[in-house]
Tab-separated table of C-alpha atoms in Angstrom:
chain	number	residue	atom	x	y	z
A	9	MET	CA	0.000	0.000	0.000
A	10	VAL	CA	2.777	2.431	0.869
A	11	GLY	CA	4.217	2.138	-2.645
A	12	LEU	CA	0.812	2.852	-4.194
A	13	ILE	CA	0.447	5.945	-2.023
A	14	LEU	CA	3.954	7.216	-2.725
A	15	ASN	CA	3.647	6.838	-6.506
A	16	GLY	CA	0.267	8.612	-6.497
A	17	THR	CA	-1.836	5.594	-7.513
A	18	LYS	CA	-3.701	5.390	-4.193
A	19	THR	CA	-5.159	8.763	-3.254
A	20	ALA	CA	-8.264	7.679	-1.349
A	21	THR	CA	-9.634	5.159	1.080
A	22	ALA	CA	-12.930	4.300	2.717
A	23	THR	CA	-13.619	2.801	6.114
A	24	LEU	CA	-16.766	1.619	7.855
A	25	LEU	CA	-18.217	4.424	9.978
A	26	GLN	CA	-18.870	1.763	12.621
A	27	GLU	CA	-15.114	1.259	13.043
A	28	TYR	CA	-14.729	4.912	14.104
A	29	LEU	CA	-17.722	4.646	16.440
A	30	ASP	CA	-16.510	1.377	17.996
A	31	GLU	CA	-13.082	2.862	18.746
A	32	GLY	CA	-14.401	6.247	19.890
A	33	GLU	CA	-12.317	8.005	17.252
A	34	LEU	CA	-13.128	11.447	15.923
A	35	LEU	CA	-13.733	11.651	12.189
A	36	PRO	CA	-10.787	12.991	10.186
A	37	LYS	CA	-10.896	16.650	9.222
A	38	ILE	CA	-9.905	18.311	5.978
A	39	GLY	CA	-6.384	19.652	6.352
A	40	ALA	CA	-5.401	17.114	9.002
A	41	ARG	CA	-1.931	15.663	8.548
A	42	SER	CA	-0.548	12.291	9.537
A	43	ILE	CA	2.712	10.454	9.037
A	44	LEU	CA	2.818	7.488	6.664
A	45	VAL	CA	5.177	4.749	7.805
A	46	ASP	CA	6.494	1.787	5.834
A	47	SER	CA	6.708	-1.853	6.913
A	48	ASN	CA	9.960	-1.060	8.738
A	49	ASP	CA	8.157	1.604	10.782
A	50	GLN	CA	10.109	4.344	8.996
A	51	ASP	CA	8.457	7.706	8.241
A	52	VAL	CA	8.173	8.016	4.459
A	53	ALA	CA	5.622	10.755	3.799
A	54	ILE	CA	3.110	13.129	5.275
A	55	LEU	CA	-0.520	12.565	4.326
A	56	SER	CA	-2.760	15.605	4.133
A	57	THR	CA	-6.510	14.951	4.178
A	58	THR	CA	-8.125	16.807	1.284
A	59	ASP	CA	-11.717	15.513	1.506
A	60	VAL	CA	-13.892	13.703	4.057
A	61	GLU	CA	-17.443	12.508	3.525
A	62	VAL	CA	-19.866	10.191	5.334
A	63	VAL	CA	-21.799	8.292	2.677
A	64	ARG	CA	-23.394	4.892	2.054
A	65	LEU	CA	-21.050	2.511	0.258
A	66	GLY	CA	-23.523	2.302	-2.649
A	67	ASP	CA	-23.355	6.102	-3.067
A	68	ILE	CA	-19.573	6.468	-3.008
A	69	GLY	CA	-19.205	6.289	-6.779
A	70	ASP	CA	-16.849	4.564	-9.138
A	71	ARG	CA	-14.171	7.272	-8.916
A	72	GLN	CA	-13.506	6.131	-5.341
A	73	ALA	CA	-12.780	2.583	-6.539
A	74	ILE	CA	-10.213	3.924	-9.003
A	75	ASP	CA	-8.692	6.295	-6.431
A	76	GLU	CA	-8.300	3.370	-3.990
A	77	GLY	CA	-5.529	2.301	-6.417
A	78	GLU	CA	-6.015	-1.467	-6.119
A	79	GLY	CA	-7.197	-2.150	-9.661
A	80	ASP	CA	-10.964	-1.928	-9.162
A	81	VAL	CA	-12.881	0.305	-11.567
A	82	THR	CA	-16.326	0.307	-9.944
A	83	VAL	CA	-17.544	0.612	-6.389
A	84	LEU	CA	-19.262	-2.751	-6.911
A	85	ASP	CA	-15.827	-4.304	-7.543
A	86	CYS	CA	-14.691	-2.908	-4.187
A	87	ALA	CA	-17.829	-4.064	-2.407
A	88	SER	CA	-17.746	-7.565	-3.831
A	89	ALA	CA	-14.116	-7.986	-2.801
A	90	MET	CA	-14.737	-5.976	0.384
A	91	LYS	CA	-11.237	-4.573	0.094
A	92	ILE	CA	-12.239	-1.224	1.478
A	93	SER	CA	-9.632	-0.424	4.108
A	94	GLY	CA	-8.979	-4.129	4.619
A	95	THR	CA	-12.423	-4.684	6.120
A	96	PRO	CA	-12.989	-8.430	6.443
A	97	ARG	CA	-16.256	-9.915	5.185
A	98	ASN	CA	-17.201	-11.100	8.689
A	99	THR	CA	-17.217	-7.474	9.864
A	100	VAL	CA	-19.785	-6.709	7.175
A	101	ARG	CA	-21.892	-9.693	8.273
A	102	ASN	CA	-21.630	-8.649	11.928
A	103	VAL	CA	-22.935	-5.175	11.136
A	104	GLY	CA	-26.031	-6.898	9.733
A	105	THR	CA	-26.522	-4.396	6.919
A	106	PRO	CA	-26.550	-5.095	3.180
A	107	THR	CA	-23.102	-4.169	1.919
A	108	LEU	CA	-24.145	-1.232	-0.276
A	109	GLN	CA	-26.141	0.283	2.600
A	110	LEU	CA	-23.159	0.443	4.953
A	111	PRO	CA	-22.304	3.954	6.152
A	112	MET	CA	-18.698	4.681	5.209
A	113	ILE	CA	-16.139	7.403	5.789
A	114	ARG	CA	-14.655	8.314	2.403
A	115	LEU	CA	-11.256	10.053	2.557
A	116	SER	CA	-9.033	11.599	-0.051
A	117	CYS	CA	-5.433	12.418	0.805
A	118	LEU	CA	-2.398	14.017	-0.764
A	119	SER	CA	0.959	12.376	-0.099
A	120	ILE	CA	3.882	14.698	0.535
A	121	PRO	CA	7.147	12.676	0.381
A	122	GLN	CA	9.691	13.533	3.048
């Protein structure tokens, strides 16, 4: 994933809203910055959040699938593989909601190499 972010292929991600609620995390804010680390725990870039939206998975749109940078071209591709932010299929089943109805946090970020 780090390579896809650094070369500009992956510019967005989506996560289940429930994951934020379960962990008591605040939603990201536009302009927020975070450090991207590689598998060796080395800082490799700064990520700047450029867009945040709460939306049903079925309403995210195909552009999100492309911006996820993992080869999918439609949001249905993402949903069927349930690759969104590494969310396992059993999490979707546990939520008890049809996949396309799931409330998601959609993020777009800009990578600034260090």
